[in-house]
mmCIF file of C-alpha atoms and ligand atoms in Angstrom:
data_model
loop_
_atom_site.group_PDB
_atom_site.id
_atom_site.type_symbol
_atom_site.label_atom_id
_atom_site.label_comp_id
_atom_site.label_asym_id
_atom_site.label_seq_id
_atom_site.Cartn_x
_atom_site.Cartn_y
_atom_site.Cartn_z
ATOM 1 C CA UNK A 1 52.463 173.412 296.791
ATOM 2 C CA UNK A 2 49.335 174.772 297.191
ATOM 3 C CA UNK A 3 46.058 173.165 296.617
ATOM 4 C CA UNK A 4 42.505 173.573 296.661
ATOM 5 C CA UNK A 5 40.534 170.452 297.550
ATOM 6 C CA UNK A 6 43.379 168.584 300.143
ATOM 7 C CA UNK A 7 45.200 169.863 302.999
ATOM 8 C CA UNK A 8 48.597 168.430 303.144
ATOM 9 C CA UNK A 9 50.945 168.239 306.287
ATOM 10 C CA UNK A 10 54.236 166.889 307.716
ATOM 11 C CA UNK A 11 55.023 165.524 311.001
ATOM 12 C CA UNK A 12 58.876 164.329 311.277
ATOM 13 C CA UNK A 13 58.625 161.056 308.544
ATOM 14 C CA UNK A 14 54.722 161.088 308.078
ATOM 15 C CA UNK A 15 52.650 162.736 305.758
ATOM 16 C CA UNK A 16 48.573 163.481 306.237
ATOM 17 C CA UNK A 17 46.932 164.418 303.223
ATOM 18 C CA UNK A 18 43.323 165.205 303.911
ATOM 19 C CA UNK A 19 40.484 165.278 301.332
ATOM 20 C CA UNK A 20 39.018 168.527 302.062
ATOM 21 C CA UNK A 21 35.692 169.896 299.836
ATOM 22 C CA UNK A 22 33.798 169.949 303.399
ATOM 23 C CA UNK A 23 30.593 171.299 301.995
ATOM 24 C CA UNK A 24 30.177 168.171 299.714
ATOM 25 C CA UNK A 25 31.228 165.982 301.951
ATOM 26 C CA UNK A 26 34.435 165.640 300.080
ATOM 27 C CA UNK A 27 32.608 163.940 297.322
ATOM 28 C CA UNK A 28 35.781 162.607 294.952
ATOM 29 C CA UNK A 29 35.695 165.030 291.988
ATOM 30 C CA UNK A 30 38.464 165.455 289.196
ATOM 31 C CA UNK A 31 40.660 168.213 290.926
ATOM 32 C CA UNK A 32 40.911 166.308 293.724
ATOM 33 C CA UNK A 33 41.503 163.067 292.680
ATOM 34 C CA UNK A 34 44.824 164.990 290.749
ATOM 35 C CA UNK A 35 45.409 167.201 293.533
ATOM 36 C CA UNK A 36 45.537 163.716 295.952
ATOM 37 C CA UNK A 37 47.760 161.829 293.382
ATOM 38 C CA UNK A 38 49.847 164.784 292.897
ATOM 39 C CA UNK A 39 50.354 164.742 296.668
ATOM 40 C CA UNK A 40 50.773 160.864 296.862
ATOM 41 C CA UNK A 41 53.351 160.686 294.009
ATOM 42 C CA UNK A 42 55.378 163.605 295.806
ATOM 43 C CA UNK A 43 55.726 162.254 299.581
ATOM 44 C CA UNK A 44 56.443 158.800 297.749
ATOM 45 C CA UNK A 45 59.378 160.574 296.072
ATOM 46 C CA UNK A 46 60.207 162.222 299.231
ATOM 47 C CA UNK A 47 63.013 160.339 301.333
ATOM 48 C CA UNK A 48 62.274 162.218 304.490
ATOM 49 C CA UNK A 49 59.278 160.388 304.544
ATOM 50 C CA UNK A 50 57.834 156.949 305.515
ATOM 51 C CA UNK A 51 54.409 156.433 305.866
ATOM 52 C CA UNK A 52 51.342 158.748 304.303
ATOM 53 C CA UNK A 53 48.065 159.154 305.922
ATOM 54 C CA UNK A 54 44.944 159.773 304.264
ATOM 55 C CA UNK A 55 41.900 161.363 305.933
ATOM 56 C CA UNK A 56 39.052 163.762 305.736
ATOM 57 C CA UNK A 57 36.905 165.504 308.354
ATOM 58 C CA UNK A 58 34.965 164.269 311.613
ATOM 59 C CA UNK A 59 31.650 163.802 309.054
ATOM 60 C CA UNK A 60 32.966 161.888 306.033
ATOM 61 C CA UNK A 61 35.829 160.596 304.701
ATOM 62 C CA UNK A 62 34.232 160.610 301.219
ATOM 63 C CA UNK A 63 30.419 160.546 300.486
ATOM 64 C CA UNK A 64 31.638 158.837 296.789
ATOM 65 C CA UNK A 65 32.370 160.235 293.611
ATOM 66 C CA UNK A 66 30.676 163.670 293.134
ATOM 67 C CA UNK A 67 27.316 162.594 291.649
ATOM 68 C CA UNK A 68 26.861 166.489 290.530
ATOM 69 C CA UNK A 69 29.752 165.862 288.232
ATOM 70 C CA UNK A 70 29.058 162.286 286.860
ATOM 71 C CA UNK A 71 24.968 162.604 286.761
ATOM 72 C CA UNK A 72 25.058 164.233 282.796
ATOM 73 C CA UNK A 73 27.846 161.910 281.296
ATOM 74 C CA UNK A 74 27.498 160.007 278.258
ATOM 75 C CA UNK A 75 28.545 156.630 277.616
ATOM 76 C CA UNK A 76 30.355 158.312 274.212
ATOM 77 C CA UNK A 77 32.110 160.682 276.946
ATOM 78 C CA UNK A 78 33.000 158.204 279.779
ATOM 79 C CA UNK A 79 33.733 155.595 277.813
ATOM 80 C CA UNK A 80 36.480 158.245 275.112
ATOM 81 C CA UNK A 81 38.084 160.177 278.142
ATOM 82 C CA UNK A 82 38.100 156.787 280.241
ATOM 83 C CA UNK A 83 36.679 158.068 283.130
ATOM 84 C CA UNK A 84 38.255 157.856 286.211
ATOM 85 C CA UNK A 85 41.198 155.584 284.974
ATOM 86 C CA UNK A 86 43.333 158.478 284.112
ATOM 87 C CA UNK A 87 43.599 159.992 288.309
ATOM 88 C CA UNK A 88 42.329 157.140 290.202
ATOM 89 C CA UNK A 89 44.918 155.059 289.635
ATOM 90 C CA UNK A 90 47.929 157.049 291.306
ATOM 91 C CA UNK A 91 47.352 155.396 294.726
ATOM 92 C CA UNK A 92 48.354 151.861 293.159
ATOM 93 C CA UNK A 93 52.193 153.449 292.241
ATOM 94 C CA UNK A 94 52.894 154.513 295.974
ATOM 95 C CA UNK A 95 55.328 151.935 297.018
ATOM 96 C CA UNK A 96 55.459 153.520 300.277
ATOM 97 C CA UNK A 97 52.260 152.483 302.931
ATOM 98 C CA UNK A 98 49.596 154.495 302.966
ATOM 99 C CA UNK A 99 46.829 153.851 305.893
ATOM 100 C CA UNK A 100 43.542 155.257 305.292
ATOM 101 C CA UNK A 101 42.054 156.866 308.347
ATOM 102 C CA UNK A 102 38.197 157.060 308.121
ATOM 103 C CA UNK A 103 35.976 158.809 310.165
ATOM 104 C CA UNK A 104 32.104 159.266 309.391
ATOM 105 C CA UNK A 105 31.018 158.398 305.674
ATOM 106 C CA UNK A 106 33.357 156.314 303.510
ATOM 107 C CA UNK A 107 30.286 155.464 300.663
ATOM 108 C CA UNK A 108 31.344 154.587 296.965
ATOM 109 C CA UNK A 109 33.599 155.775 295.639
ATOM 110 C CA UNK A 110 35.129 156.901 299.287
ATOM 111 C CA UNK A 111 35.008 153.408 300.426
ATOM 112 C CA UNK A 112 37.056 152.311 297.599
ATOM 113 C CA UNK A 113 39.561 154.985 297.671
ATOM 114 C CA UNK A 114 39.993 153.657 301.357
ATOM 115 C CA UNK A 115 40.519 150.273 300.138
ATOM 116 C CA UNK A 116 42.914 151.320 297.664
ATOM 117 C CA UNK A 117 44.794 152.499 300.533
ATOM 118 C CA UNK A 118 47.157 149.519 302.425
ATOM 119 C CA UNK A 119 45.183 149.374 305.458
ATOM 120 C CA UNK A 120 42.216 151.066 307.011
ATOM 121 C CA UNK A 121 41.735 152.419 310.515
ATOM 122 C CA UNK A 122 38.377 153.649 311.746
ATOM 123 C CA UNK A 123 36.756 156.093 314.462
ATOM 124 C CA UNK A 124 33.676 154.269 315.866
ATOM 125 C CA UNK A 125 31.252 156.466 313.725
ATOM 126 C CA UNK A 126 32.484 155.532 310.153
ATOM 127 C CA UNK A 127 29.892 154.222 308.102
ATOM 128 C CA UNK A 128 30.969 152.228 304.540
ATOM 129 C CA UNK A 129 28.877 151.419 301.665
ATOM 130 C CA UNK A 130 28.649 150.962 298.141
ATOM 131 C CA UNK A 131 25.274 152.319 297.502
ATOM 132 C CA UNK A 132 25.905 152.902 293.594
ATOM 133 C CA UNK A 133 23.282 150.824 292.776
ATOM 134 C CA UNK A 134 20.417 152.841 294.028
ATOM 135 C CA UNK A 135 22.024 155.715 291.476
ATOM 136 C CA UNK A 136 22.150 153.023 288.303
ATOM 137 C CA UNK A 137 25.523 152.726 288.324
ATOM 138 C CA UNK A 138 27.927 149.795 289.632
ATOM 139 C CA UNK A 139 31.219 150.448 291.500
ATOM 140 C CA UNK A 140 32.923 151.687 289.452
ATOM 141 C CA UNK A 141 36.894 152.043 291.288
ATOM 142 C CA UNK A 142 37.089 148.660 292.242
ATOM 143 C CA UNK A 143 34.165 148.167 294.993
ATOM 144 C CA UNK A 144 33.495 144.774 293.460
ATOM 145 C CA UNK A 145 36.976 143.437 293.200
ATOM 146 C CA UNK A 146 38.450 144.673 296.457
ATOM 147 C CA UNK A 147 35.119 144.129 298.846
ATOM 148 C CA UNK A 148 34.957 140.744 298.387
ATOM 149 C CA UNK A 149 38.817 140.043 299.068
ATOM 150 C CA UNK A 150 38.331 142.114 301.816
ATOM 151 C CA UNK A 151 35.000 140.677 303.695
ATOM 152 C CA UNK A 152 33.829 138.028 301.492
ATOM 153 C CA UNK A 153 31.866 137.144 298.881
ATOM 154 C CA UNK A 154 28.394 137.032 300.790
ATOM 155 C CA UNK A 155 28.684 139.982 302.648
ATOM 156 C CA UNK A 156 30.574 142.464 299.427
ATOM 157 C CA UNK A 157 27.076 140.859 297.551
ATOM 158 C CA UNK A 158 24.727 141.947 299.983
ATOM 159 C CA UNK A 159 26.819 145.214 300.349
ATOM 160 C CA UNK A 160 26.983 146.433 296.710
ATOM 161 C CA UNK A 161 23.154 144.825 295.974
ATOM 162 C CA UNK A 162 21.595 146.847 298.742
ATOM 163 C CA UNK A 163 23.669 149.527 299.073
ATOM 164 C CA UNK A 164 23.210 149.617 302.948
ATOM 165 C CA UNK A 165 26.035 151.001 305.268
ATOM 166 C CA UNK A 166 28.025 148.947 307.372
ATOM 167 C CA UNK A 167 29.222 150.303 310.668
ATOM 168 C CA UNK A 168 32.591 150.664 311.945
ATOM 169 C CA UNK A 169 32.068 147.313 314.774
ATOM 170 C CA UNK A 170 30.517 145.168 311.339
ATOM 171 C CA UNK A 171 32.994 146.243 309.145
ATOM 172 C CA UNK A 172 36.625 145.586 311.517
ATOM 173 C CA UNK A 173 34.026 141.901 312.204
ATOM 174 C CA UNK A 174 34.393 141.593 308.733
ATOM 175 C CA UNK A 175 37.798 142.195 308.432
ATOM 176 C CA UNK A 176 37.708 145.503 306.078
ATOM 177 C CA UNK A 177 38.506 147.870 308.658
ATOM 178 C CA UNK A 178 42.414 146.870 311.486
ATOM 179 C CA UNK A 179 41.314 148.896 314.298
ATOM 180 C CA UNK A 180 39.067 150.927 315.534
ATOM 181 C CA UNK A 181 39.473 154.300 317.808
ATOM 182 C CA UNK A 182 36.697 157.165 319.280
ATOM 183 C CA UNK A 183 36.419 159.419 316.728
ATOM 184 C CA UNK A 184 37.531 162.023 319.083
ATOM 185 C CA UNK A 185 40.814 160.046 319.003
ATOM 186 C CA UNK A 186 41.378 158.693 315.296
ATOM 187 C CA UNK A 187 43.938 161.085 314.358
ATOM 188 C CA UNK A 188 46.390 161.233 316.960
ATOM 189 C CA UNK A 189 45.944 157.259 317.637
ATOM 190 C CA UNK A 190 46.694 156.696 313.595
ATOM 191 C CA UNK A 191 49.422 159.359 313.673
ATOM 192 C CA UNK A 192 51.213 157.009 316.596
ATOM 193 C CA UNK A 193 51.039 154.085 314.496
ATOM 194 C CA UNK A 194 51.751 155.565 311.453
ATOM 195 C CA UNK A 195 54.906 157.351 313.303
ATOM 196 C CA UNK A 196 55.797 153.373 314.447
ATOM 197 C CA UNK A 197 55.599 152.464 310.569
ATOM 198 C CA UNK A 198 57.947 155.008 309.339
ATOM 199 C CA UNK A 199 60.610 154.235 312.037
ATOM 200 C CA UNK A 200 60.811 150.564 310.265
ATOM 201 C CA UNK A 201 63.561 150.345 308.121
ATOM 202 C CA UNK A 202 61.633 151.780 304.909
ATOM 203 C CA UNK A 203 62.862 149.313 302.257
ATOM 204 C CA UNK A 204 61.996 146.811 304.254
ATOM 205 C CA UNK A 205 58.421 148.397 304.684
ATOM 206 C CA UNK A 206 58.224 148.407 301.010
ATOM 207 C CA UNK A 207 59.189 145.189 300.570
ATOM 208 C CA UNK A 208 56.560 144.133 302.879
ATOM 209 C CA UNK A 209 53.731 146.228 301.066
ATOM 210 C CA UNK A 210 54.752 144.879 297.858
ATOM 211 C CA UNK A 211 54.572 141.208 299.108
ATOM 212 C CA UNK A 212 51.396 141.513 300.773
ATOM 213 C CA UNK A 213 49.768 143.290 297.613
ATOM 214 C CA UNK A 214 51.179 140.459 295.347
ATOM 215 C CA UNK A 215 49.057 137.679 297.636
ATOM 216 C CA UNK A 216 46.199 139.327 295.023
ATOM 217 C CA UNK A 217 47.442 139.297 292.604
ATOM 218 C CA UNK A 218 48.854 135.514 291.975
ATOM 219 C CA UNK A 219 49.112 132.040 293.083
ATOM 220 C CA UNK A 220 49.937 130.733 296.417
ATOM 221 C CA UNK A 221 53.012 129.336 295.122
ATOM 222 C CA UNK A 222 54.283 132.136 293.135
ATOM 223 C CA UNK A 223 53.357 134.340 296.207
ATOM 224 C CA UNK A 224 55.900 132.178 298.430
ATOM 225 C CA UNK A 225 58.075 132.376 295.920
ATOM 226 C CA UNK A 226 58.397 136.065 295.290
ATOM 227 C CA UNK A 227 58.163 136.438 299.554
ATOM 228 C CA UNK A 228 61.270 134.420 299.404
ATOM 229 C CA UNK A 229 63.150 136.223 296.737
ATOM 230 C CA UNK A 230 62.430 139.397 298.735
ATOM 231 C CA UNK A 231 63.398 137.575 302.195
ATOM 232 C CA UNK A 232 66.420 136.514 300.459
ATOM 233 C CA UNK A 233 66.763 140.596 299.410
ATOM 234 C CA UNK A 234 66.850 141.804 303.035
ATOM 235 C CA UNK A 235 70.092 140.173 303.542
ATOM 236 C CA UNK A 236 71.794 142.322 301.094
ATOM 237 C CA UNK A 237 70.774 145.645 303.461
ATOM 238 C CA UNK A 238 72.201 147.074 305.622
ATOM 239 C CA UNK A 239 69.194 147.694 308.296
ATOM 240 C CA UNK A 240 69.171 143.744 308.426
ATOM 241 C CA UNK A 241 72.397 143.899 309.266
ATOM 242 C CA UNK A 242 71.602 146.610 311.917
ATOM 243 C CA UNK A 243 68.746 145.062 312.590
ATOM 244 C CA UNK A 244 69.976 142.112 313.994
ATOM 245 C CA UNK A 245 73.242 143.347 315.171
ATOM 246 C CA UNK A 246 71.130 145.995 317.477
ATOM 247 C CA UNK A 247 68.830 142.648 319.118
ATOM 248 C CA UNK A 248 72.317 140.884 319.373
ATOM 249 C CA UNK A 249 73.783 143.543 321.203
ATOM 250 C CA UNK A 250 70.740 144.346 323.111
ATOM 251 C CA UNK A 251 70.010 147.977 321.935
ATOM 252 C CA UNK A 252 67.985 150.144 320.035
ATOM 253 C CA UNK A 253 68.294 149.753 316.098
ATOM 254 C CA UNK A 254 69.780 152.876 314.432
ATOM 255 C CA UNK A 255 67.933 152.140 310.848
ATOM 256 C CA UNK A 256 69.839 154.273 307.670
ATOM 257 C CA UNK A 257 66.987 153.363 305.341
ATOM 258 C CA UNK A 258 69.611 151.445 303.366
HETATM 259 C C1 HXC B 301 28.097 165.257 295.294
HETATM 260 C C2 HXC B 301 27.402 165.208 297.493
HETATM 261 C C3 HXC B 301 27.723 163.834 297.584
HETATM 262 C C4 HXC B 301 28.283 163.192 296.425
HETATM 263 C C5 HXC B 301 26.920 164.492 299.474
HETATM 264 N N1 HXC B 301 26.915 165.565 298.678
HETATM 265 N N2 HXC B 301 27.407 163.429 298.837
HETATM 266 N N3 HXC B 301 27.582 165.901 296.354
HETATM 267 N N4 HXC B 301 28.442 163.954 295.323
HETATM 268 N N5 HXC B 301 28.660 161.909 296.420
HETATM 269 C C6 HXC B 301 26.472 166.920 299.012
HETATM 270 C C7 HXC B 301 24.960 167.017 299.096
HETATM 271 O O1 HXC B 301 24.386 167.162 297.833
HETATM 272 C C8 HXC B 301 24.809 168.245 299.965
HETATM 273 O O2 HXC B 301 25.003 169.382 299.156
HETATM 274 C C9 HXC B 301 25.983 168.162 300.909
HETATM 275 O O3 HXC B 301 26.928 167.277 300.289
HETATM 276 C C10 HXC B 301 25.608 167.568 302.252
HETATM 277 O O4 HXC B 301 24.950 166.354 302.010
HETATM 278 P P1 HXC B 301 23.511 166.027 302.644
HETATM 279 O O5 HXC B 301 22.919 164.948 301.809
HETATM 280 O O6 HXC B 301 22.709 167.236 302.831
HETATM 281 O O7 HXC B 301 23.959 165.453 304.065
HETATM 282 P P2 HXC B 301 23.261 164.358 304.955
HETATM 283 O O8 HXC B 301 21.770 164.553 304.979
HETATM 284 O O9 HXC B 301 23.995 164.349 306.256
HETATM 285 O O10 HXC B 301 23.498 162.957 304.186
HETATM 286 C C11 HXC B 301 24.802 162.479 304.055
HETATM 287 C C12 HXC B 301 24.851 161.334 303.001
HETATM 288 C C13 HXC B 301 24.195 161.787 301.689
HETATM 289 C C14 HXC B 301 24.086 160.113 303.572
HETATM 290 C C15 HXC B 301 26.295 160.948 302.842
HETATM 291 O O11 HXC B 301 24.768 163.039 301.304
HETATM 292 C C16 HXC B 301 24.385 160.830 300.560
HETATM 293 O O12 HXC B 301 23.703 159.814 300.472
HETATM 294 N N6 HXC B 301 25.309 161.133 299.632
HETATM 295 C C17 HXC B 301 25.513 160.369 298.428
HETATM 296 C C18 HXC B 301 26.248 159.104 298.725
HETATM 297 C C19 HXC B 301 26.479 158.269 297.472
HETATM 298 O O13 HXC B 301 25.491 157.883 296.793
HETATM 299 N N7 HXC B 301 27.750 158.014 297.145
HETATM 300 C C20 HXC B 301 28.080 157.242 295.963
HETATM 301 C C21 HXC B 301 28.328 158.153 294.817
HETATM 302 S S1 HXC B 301 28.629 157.271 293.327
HETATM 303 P P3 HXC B 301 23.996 170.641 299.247
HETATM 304 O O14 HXC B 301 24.439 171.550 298.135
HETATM 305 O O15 HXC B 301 22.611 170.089 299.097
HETATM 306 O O16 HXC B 301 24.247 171.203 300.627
HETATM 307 C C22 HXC B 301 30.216 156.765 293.425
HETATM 308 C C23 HXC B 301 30.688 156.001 292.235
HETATM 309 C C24 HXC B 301 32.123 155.726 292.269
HETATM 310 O O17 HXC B 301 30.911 157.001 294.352
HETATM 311 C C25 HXC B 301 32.564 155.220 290.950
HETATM 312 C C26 HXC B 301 34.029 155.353 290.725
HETATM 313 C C27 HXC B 301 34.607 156.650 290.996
#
């Protein structure tokens, strides 16, 4: 497949796709939000492998949405061809888990495509904001849903009101970023976990994505109930089986992915 505005590459189970439109600072335009969930959708379909990576270059992850694009729109126009709904929302049907790995800018738009993502790894010069506001626009792909459940009310408010970044060391403090590696380092360090991820037994890594993402989206109760019913589903594969035979027997586990 060959695209214009993402690199795409495969390393034994894990896919990288990186945003790649280096002299806007990979500001999020149309073609490459379909190019990226034309990517996703594929290495999600793909049993070969097990974890995806998404990334951009040294400078930004994603500077946003590409304000060239967006700054003549209508209301009449957004509003009738639904703007962004139709190829932002691809990320949310990989069942697979995706890791975003952000070096440099990750500003509107950018920073929510990373939090669409299932976790987010930094380099120690990524900078995050939702600075919308200062163009007369709120977040607009879920900045002021997924901030707050990510770092809190008081801190997505101040965020998305000022529009100031947030440094890598504030933002793992605040719990929106897992870890945090020398930018020199980013990519091979996420590669190694991301490599760790896909030898897991991938229903089970599905199972745990889609258990986590259902903590937001329903009761405590309901959420321990569904965990259950999928705890009670890892007994009917055979990688628990495997799984436990392999401790048992005091080897490695020889997953099948079945
Ligand atoms: C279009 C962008 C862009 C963007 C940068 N560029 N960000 N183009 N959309 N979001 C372009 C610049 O115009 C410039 O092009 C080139 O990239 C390099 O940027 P510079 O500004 O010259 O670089 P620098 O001085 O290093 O500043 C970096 C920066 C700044 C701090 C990241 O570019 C910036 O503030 N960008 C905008 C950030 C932003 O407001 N993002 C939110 C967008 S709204 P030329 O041709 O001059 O070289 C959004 C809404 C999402 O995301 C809603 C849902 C999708």
């Amino acid at each position: 497949m060959s695209y214009q505005t993402i690199l795409t590459e495969v390393d034994g189970k894990v896919a990288t796709i990186t945003l790649n439109r280096p002299d806007v600072l990979n500001a999020l335009n149309d073609q490459l939000m379909d190019e990226l969930g034309e990517a996703l959708l594929k290495f999600d379909a793909d049993d070969n492998i097990g974890c995806i990576i998404v990334t951009g270059s040294e400078k930004a992850f994603a500077a946003g949405a590409d304000i060239a694009s967006m700054a003549k729109r209508s209301l009449q126009d957004v509003y009738r061809h639904n703007f962004i709904s139709r190829n932002w929302g691809h990320m949310q049907k990989v069942r697979k888990p995706v890791i975003a790995a952000v070096s440099g800018y990750a500003l509107g738009g950018g920073c929510e495509l990373a939090m669409m993502c299932d976790t987010i790894m930094a380099a120690d010069n990524a900078k995050f904001a939702q600075p919308e506001i200062k163009l007369g626009i709120i977040p607009g792909a879920g900045g002021t849903q997924r901030l707050p459940r990510a770092v809190s009310k008081a801190k997505a408010m101040d965020l998305a009101l000022t529009g100031r970044m947030m440094d890598a060391a504030e933002a793992e403090r605040a719990g929106l970023v897992s870890r945090i590696f020398p930018k020199a380092d980013l990519l091979k360090e996420v590669k190694a976990i991301a490599k760790d991820i896909a030898d897991m037994p991938l229903l089970t890594t599905m199972m745990v994505k889609e258990a986590v993402n259902t903590a937001y989206e329903t009761t405590l109760s309901q959420g321990i109930h569904f965990e259950r019913r999928l705890f009670h589903a890892c007994f009917g594969t055979n990688d628990q089986k495997e799984g436990m035979a392999a401790f048992m027997e005091k080897r490695p586990a020889k997953f099948t992915n079945s």
